[in-house]
Tab-separated table of C-alpha atoms in Angstrom:
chain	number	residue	atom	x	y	z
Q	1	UNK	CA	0.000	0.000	0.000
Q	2	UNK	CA	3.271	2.574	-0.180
Q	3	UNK	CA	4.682	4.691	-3.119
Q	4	UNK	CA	1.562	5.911	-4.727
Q	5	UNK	CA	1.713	9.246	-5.824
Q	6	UNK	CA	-1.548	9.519	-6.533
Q	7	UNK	CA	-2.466	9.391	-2.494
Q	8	UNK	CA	-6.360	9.624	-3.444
Q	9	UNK	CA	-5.942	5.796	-5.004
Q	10	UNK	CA	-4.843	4.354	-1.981
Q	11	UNK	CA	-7.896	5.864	-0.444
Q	12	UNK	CA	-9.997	4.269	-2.609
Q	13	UNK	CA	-8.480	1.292	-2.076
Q	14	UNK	CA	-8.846	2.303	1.740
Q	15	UNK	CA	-12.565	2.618	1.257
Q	16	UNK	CA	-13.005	-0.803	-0.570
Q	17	UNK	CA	-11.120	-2.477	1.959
Q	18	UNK	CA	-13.399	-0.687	4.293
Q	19	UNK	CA	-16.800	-2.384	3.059
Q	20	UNK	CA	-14.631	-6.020	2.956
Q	21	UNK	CA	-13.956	-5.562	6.614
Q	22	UNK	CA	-17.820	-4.215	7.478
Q	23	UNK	CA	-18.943	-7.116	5.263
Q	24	UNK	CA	-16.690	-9.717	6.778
Q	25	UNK	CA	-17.990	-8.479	10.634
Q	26	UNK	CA	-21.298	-8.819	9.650
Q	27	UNK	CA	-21.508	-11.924	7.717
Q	28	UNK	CA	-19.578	-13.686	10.911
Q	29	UNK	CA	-22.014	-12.226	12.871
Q	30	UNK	CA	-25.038	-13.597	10.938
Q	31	UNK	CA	-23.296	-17.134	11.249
Q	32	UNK	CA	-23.608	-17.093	14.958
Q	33	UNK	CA	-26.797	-15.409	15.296
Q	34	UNK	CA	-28.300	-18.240	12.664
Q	35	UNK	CA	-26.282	-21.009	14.875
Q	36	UNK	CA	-27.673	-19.350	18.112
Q	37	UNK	CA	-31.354	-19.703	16.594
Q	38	UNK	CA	-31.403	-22.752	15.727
Q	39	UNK	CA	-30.367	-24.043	18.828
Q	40	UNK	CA	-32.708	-22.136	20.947
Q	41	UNK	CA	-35.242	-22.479	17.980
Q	42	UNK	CA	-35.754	-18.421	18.319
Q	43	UNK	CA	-37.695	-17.790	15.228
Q	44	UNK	CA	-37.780	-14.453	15.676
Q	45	UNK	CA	-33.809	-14.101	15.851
Q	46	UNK	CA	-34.123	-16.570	12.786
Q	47	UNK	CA	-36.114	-13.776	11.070
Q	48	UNK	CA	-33.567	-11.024	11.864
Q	49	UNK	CA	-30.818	-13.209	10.113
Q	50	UNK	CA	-33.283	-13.785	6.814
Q	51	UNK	CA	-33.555	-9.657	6.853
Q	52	UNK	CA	-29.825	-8.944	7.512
Q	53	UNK	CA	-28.893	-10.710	4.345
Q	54	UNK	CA	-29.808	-7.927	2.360
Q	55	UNK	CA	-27.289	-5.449	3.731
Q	56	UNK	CA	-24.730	-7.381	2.667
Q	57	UNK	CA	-26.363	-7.779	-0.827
Q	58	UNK	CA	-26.359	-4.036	-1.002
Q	59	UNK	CA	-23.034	-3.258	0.281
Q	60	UNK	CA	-21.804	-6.037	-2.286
Q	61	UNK	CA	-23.034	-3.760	-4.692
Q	62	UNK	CA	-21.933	-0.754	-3.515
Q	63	UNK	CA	-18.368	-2.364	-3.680
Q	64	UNK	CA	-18.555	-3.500	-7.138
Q	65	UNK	CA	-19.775	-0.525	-8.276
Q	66	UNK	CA	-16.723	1.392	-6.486
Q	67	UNK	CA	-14.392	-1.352	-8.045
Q	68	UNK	CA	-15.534	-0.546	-11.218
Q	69	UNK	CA	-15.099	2.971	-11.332
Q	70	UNK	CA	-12.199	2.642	-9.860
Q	71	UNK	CA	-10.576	1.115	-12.871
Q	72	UNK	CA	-12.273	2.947	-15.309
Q	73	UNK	CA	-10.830	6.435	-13.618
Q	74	UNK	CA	-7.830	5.496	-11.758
Q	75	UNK	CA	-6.764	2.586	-14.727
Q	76	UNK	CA	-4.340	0.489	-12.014
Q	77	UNK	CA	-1.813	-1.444	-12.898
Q	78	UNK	CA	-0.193	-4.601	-11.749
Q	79	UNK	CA	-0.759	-4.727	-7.904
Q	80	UNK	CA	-3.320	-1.916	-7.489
Q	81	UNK	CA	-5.717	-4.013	-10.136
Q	82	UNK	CA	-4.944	-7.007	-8.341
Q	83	UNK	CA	-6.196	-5.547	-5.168
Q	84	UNK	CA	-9.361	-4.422	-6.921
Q	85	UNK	CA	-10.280	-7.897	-8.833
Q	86	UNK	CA	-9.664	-9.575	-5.440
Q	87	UNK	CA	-11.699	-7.504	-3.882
Q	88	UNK	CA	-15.069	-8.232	-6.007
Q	89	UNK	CA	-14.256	-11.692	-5.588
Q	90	UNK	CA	-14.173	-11.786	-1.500
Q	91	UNK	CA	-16.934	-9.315	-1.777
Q	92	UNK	CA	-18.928	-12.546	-3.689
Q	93	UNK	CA	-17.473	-15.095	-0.961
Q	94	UNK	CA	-18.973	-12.799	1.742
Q	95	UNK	CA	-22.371	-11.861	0.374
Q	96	UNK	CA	-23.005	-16.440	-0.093
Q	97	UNK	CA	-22.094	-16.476	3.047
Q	98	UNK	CA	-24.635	-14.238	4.306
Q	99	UNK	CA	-27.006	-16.523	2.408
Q	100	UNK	CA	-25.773	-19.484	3.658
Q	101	UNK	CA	-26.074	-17.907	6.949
Q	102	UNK	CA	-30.022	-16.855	6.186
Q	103	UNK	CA	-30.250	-20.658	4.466
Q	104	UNK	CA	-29.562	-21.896	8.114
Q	105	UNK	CA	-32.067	-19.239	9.869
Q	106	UNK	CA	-34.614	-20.611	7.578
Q	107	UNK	CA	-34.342	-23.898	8.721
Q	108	UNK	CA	-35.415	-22.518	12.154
Q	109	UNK	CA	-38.764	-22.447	11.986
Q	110	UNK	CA	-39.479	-25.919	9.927
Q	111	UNK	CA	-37.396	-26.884	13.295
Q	112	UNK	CA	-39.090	-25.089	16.138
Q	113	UNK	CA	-41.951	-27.743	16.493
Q	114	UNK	CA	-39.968	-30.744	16.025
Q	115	UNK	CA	-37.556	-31.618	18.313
Q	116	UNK	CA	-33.609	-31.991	17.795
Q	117	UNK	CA	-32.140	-34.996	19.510
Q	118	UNK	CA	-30.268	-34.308	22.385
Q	119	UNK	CA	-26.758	-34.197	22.691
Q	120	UNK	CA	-26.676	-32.614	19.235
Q	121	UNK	CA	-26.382	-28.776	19.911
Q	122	UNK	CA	-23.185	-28.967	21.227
Q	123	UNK	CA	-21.101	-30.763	17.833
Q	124	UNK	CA	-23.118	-27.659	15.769
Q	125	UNK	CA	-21.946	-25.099	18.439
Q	126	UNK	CA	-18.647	-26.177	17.869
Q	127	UNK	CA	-18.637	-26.173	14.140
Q	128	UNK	CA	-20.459	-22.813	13.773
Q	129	UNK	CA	-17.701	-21.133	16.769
Q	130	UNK	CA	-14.741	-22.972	14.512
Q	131	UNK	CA	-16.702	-21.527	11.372
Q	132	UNK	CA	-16.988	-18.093	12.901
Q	133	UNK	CA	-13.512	-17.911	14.672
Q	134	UNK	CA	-11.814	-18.578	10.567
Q	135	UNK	CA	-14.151	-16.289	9.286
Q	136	UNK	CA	-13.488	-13.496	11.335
Q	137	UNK	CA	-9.242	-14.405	11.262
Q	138	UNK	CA	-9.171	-14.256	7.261
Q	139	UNK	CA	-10.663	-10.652	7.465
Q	140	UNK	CA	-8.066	-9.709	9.853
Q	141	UNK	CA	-5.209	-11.033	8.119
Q	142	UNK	CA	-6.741	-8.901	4.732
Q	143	UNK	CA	-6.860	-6.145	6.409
Q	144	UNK	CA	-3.839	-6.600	8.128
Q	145	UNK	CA	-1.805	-7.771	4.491
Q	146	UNK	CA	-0.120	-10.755	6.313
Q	147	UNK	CA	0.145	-13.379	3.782
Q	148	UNK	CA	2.430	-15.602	5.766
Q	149	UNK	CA	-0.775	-15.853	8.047
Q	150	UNK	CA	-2.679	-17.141	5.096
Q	151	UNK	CA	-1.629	-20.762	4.978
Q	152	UNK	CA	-1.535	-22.477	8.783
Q	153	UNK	CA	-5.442	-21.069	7.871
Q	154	UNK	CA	-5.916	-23.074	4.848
Q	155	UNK	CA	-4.809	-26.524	7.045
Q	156	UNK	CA	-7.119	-25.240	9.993
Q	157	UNK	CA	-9.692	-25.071	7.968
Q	158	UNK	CA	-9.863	-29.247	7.560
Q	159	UNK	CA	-11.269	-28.707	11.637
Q	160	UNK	CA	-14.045	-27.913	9.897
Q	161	UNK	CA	-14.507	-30.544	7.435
Q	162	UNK	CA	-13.995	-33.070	10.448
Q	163	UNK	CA	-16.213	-31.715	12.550
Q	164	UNK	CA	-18.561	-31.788	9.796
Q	165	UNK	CA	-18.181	-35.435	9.132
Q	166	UNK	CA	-18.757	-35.942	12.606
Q	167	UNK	CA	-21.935	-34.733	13.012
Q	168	UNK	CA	-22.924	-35.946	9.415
Q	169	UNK	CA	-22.288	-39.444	11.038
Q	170	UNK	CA	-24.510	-38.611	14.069
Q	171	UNK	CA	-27.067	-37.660	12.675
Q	172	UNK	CA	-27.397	-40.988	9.936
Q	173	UNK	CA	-27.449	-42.257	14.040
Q	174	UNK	CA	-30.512	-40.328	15.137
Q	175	UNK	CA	-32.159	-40.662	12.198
Q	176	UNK	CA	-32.034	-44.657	12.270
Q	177	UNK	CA	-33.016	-44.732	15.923
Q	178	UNK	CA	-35.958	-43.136	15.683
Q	179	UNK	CA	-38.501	-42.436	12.835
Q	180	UNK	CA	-39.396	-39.125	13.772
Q	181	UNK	CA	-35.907	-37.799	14.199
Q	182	UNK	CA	-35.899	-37.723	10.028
Q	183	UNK	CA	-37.188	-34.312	9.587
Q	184	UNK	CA	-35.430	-32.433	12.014
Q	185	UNK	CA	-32.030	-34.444	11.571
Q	186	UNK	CA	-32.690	-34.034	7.734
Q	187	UNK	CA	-33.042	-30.201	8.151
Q	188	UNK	CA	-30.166	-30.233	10.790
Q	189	UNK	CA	-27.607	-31.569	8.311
Q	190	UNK	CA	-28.370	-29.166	5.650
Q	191	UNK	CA	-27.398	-26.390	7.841
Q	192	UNK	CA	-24.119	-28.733	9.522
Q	193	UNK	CA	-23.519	-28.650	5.629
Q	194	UNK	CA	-24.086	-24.549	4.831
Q	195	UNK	CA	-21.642	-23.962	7.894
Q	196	UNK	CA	-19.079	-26.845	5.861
Q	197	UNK	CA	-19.928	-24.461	2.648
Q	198	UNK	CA	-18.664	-20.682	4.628
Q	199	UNK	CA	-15.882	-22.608	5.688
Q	200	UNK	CA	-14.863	-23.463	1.640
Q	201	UNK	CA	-15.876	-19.454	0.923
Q	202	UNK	CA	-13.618	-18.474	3.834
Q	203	UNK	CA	-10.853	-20.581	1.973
Q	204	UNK	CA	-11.425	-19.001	-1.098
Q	205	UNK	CA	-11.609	-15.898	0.881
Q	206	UNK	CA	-7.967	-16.664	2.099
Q	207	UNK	CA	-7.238	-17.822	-1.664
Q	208	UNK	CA	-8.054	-14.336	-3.194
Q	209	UNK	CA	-6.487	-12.460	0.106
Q	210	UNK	CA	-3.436	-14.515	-0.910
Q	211	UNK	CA	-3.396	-13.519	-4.700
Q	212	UNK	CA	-4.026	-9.960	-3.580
Q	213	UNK	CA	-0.626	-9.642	-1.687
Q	214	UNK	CA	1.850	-11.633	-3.676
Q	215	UNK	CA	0.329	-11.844	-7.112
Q	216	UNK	CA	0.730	-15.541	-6.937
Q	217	UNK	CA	-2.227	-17.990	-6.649
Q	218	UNK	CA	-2.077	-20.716	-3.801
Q	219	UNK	CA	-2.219	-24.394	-5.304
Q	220	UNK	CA	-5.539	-25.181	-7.559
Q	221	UNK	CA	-6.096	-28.211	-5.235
Q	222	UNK	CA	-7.566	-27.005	-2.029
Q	223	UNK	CA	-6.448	-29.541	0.867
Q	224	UNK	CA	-10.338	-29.666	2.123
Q	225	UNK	CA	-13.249	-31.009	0.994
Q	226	UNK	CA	-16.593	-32.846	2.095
Q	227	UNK	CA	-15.157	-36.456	3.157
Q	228	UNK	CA	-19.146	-37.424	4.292
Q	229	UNK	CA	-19.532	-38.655	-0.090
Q	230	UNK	CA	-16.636	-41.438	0.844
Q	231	UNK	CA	-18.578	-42.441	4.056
Q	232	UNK	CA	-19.235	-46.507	3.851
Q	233	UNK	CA	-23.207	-46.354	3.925
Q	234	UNK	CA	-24.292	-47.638	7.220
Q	235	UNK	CA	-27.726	-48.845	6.290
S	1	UNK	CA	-20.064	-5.487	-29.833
S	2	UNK	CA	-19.865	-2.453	-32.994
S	3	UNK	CA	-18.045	0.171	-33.288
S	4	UNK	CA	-14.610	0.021	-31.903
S	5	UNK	CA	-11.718	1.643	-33.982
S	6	UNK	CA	-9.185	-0.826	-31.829
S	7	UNK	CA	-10.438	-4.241	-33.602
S	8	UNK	CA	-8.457	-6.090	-31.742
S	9	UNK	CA	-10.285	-5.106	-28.631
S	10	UNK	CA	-13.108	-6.749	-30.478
S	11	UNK	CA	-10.995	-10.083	-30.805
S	12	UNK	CA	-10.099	-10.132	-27.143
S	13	UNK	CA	-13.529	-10.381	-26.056
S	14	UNK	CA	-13.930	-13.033	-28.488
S	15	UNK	CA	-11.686	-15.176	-26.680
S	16	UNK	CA	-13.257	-14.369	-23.911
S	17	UNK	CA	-16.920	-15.734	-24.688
S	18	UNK	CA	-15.314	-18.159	-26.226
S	19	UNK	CA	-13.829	-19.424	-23.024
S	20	UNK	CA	-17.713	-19.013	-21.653
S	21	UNK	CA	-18.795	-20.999	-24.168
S	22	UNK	CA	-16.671	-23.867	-23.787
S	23	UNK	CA	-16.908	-23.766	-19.904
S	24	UNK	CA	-20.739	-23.755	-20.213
S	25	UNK	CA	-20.718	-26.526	-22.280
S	26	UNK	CA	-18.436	-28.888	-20.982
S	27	UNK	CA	-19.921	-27.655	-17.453
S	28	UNK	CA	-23.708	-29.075	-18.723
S	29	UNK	CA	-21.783	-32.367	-19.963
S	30	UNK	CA	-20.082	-32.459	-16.374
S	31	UNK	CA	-23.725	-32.709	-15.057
S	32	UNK	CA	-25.515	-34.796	-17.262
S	33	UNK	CA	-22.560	-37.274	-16.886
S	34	UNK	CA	-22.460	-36.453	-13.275
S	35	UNK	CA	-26.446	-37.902	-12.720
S	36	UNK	CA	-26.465	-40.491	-15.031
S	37	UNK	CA	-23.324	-42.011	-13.038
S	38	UNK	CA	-25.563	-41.783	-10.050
S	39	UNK	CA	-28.475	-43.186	-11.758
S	40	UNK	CA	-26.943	-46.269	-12.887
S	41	UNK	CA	-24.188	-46.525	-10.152
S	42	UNK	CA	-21.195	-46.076	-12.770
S	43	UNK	CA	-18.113	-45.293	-10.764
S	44	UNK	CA	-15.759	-45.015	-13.420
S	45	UNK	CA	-17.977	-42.706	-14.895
S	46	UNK	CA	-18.563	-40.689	-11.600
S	47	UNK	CA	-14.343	-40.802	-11.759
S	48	UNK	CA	-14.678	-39.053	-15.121
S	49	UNK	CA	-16.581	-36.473	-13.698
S	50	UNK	CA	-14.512	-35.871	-10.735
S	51	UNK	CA	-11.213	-35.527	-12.415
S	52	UNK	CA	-12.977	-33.198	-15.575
S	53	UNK	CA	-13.089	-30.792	-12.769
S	54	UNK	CA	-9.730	-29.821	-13.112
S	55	UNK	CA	-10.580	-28.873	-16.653
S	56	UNK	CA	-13.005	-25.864	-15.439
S	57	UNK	CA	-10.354	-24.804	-13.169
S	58	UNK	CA	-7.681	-24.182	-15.485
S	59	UNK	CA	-10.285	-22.493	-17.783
S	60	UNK	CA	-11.327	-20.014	-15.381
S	61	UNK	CA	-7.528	-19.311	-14.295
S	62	UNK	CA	-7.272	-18.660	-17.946
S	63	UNK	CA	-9.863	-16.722	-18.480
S	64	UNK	CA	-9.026	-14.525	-15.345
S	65	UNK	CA	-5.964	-14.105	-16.905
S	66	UNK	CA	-6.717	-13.301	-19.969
S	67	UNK	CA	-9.927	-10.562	-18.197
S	68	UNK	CA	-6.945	-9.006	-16.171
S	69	UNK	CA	-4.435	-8.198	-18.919
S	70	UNK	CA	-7.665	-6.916	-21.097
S	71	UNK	CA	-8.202	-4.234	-18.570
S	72	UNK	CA	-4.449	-4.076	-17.774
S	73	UNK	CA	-3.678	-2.941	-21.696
S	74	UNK	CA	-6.465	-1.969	-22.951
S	75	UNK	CA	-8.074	0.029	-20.065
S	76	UNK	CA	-11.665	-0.628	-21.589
S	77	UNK	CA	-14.476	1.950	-20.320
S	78	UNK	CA	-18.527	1.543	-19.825
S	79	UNK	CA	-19.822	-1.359	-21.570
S	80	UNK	CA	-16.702	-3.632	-22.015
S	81	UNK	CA	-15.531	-2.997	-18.978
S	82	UNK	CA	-18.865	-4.597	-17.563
S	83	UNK	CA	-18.273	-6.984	-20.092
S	84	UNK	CA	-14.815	-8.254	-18.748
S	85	UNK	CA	-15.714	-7.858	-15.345
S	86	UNK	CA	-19.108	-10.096	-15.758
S	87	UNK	CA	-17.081	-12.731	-17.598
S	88	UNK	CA	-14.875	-12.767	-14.542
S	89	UNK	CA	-17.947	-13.730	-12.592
S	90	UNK	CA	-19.547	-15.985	-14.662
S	91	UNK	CA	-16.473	-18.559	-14.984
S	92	UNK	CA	-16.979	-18.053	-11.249
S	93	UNK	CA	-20.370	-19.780	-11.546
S	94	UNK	CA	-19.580	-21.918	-14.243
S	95	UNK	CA	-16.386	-23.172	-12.337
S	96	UNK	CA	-18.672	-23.855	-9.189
S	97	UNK	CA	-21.462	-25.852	-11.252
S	98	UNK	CA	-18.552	-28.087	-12.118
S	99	UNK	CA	-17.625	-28.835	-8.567
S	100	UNK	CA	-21.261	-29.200	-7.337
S	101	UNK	CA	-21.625	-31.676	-10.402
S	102	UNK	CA	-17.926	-33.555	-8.814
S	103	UNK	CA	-20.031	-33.588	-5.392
S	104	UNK	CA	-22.713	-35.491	-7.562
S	105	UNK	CA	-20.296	-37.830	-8.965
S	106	UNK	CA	-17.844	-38.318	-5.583
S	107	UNK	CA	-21.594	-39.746	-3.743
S	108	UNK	CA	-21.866	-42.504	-6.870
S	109	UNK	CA	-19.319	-44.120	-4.278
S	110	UNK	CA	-21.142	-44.073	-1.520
S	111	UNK	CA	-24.334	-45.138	-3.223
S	112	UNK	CA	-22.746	-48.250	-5.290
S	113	UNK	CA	-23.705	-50.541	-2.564
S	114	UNK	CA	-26.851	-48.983	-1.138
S	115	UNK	CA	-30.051	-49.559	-3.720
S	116	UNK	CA	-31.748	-46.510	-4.184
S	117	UNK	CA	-35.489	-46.721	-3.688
S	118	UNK	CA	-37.314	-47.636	-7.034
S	119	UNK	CA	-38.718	-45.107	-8.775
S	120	UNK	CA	-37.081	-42.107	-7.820
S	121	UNK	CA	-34.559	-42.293	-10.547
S	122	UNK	CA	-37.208	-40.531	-13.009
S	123	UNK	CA	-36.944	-37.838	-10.441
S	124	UNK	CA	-33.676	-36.917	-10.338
S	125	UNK	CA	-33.504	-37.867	-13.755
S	126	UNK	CA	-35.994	-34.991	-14.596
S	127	UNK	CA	-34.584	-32.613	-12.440
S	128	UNK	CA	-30.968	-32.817	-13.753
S	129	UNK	CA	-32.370	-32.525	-17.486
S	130	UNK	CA	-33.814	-29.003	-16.339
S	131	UNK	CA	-30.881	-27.711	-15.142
S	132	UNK	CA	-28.784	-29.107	-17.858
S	133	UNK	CA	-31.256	-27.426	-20.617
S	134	UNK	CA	-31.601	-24.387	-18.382
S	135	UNK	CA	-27.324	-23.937	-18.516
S	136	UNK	CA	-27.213	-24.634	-22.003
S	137	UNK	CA	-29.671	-21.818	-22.868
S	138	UNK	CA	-28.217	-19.636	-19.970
S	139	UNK	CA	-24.747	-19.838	-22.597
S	140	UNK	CA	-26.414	-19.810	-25.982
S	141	UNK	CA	-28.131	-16.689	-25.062
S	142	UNK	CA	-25.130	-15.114	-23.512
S	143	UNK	CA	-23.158	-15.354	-26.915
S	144	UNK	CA	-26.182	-14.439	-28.950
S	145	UNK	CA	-26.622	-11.501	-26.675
S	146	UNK	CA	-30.339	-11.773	-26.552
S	147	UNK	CA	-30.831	-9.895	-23.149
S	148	UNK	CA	-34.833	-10.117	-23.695
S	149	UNK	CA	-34.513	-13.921	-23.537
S	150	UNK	CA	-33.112	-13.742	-19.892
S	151	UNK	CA	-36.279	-12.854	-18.051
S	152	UNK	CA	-38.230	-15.922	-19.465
S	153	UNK	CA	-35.228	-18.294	-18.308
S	154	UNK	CA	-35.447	-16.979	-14.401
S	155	UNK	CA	-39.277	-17.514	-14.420
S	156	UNK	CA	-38.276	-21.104	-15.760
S	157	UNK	CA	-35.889	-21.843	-12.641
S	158	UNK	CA	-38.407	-21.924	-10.289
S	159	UNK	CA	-39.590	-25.170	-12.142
S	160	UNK	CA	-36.361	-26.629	-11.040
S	161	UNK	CA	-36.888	-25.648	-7.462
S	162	UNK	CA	-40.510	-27.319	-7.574
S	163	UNK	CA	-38.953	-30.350	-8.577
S	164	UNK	CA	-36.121	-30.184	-5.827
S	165	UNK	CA	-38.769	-29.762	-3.246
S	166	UNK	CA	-41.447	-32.961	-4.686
S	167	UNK	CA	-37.707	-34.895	-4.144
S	168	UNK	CA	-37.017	-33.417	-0.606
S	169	UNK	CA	-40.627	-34.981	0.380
S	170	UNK	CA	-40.591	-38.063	-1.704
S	171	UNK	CA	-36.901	-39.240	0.099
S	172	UNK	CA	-38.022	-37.712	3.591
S	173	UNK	CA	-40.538	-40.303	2.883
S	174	UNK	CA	-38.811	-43.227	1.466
S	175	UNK	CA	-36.552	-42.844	4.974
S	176	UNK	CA	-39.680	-43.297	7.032
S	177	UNK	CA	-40.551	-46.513	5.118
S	178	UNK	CA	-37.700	-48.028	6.132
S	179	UNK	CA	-34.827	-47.573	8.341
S	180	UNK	CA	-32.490	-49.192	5.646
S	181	UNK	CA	-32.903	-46.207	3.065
S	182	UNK	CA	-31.762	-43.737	5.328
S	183	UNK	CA	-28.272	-43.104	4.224
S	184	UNK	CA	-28.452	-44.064	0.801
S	185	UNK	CA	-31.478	-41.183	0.958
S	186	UNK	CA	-29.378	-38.786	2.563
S	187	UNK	CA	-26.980	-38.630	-0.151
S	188	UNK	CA	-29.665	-38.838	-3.024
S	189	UNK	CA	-30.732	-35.558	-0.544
S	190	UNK	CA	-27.393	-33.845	-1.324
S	191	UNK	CA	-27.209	-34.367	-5.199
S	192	UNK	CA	-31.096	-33.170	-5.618
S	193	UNK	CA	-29.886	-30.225	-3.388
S	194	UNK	CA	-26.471	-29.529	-5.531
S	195	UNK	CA	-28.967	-29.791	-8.621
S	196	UNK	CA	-30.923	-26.782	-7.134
S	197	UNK	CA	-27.779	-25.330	-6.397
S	198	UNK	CA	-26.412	-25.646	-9.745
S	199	UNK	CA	-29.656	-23.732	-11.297
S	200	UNK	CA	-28.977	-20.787	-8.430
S	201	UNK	CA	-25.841	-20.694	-10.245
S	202	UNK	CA	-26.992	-20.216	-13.654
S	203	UNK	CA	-29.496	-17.940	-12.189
S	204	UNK	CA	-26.425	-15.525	-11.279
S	205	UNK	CA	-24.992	-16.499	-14.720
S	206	UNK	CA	-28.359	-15.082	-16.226
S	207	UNK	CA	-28.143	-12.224	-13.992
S	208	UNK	CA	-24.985	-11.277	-14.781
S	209	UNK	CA	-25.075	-11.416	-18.893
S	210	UNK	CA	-28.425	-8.702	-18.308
S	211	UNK	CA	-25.841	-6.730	-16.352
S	212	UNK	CA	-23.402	-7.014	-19.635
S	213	UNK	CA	-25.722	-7.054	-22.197
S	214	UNK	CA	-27.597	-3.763	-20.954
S	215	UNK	CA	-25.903	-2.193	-18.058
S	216	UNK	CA	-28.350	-2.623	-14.821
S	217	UNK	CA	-28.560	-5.164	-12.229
S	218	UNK	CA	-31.908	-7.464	-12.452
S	219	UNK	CA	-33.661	-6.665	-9.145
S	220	UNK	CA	-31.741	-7.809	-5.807
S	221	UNK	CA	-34.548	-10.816	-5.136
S	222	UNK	CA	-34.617	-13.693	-7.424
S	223	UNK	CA	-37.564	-15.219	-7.651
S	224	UNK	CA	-36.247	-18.850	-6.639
S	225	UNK	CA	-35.230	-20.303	-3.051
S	226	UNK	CA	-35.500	-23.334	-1.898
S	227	UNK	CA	-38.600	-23.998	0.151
S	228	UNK	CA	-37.730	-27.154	1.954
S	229	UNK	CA	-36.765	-24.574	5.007
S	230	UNK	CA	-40.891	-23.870	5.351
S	231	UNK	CA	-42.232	-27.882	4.690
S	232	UNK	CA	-43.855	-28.860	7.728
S	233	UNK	CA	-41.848	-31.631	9.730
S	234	UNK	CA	-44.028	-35.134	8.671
S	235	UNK	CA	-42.720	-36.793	11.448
């Protein structure tokens, strides 16, 4: 961000980086207010998640829209364009996020009269706190421009994908113990899955952070993925 | 597409839809491939599908490549910027249909053993023929630049999410029947899902060729969600 001579660039980079950060708050705040619903089944917190969504579709566009007239006045080169195509694209990650988040908050009310086995909340606690905790570190380590931070991220990130399994696992359990735990377990491992899905946007989010401040991609393979395809039926 | 004096500006963009083209259409052969793999429990043919995924990766590096060094040279203003930038977001989608159709193919795996129920392969079979016809008019009408056919094709998607949710019930069912379905169910749960997820995507694709083709955003709310949030629990 040094050596510009053209000092009102770097503040609109400033002001782009600005709305990343604001979006990046919000959307991990949206994951734990969804995660907090469901477990309480508070469909009226539930609701507040569904309407939140939209500020982040709105601020999306209020970035791109900056992005764009950035390049068209300011014409960057090299870096400075980097740091503006990179910045759409974690604008993107965030605002699916905030669906994914609203996905889960819908879920809440097809919930709140059935009942979720017990036992359960806590492996979904976990997973949305690990979910939430990454979330919130990538955005700090944008903002921040340490790239170094980037990749013990990436490997943390498989936490996720185990957790996920786990509870993928538990629930097949429920579900085959009792009838009536279908439904809810059914709904309840679409939203395990969402929170599995932010944690692949926040590696893309580290991805783009990555390309951003060396101009190098990280490898095409990501190390994490959804293990639960490979899982030997148990029925 | 008329009246540049730098021609050549013309011919990058070329490439460019070019590389949309291609990615759309291998993308719709990815899925077809990807659900009748499932369908008739062909692993080597899920393994196809898995490892064409690398295909649509390199593609969309390319084309990012190929958007950045457009704006980077050529320092395009108004319409072909939005142009560039859109393409940059629909090899996005495209690149994320293929790995929702590799989720598809990695559950073949996990299903080979497990009989589905009988007679929900028309189903799913129905379902992933929408979506594939749905992408491959998404594409066509992209290149042909027919921005008054886009409306139409949104209205359309909501066919695929009707069909996603007469799934969601019939397997919720199928599980109740009998203990013994419930995990091969729970992955024919995900690929329905990643089929709905797969027309969301073209539904961005369609809204972003509007944006490129005229210049304003189709309005914030698409039409399409999926309603399985709202069924009432049957058990």
């Amino acid at each position: 961000m040094s050596g510009h001579t053209v000092t009102s660039f770097d503040e609109d980079l400033g002001a782009i980086d600005r709305i990343i950060r604001d979006m990046g708050h919000f959307s991990a705040a949206m994951v734990d207010a969804a995660v907090a619903a469901l477990l309480n089944g508070d469909v009226a917190m539930a609701q507040r998640v569904v309407a939140d969504d939209a500020v982040l579709d709105t601020r999306q566009r209020e970035l791109d829209e900056r992005a764009i007239t950035i390049i068209a006045k300011r014409q960057p080169m090299a870096q400075d364009l980097r740091a503006v195509v990179g910045a759409i694209r974690m604008a993107s990650d965030l605002e699916r996020i905030g669906d994914l988040a609203k996905n889960i908050a819908k879920r809440v009310t097809a919930l709140e009269k059935s009942v979720a086995p017990k036992g359960f909340s806590h492996s979904i606690e976990t997973m949305g706190q690990l979910v939430h905790q990454q979330l919130e570190r990538v955005i700090d380590i944008y903002i921040a421009r340490e790239s170094e931070a980037l990749n013990p991220l990436r490997t943390d990130d498989e936490k996720i994908d185990v957790q996920y399994t786990a509870i993928f696992r538990e629930l097949l359990t429920y579900m085959m113990e009792d009838p009536r735990n279908i439904t809810p377990c059914t709904h309840l491992l679409f939203c395990a899955k969402n929170l599995e899905r932010i944690g692949d946007h926040v590696t893309n989010i580290a991805e783009n952070a990555y390309y951003i401040m060396t101009g190098s991609q990280l490898p095409a393979n990501r190390p994490k993925m959804d293990e639960t395809g490979t899982i030997i039926p148990l029925a």
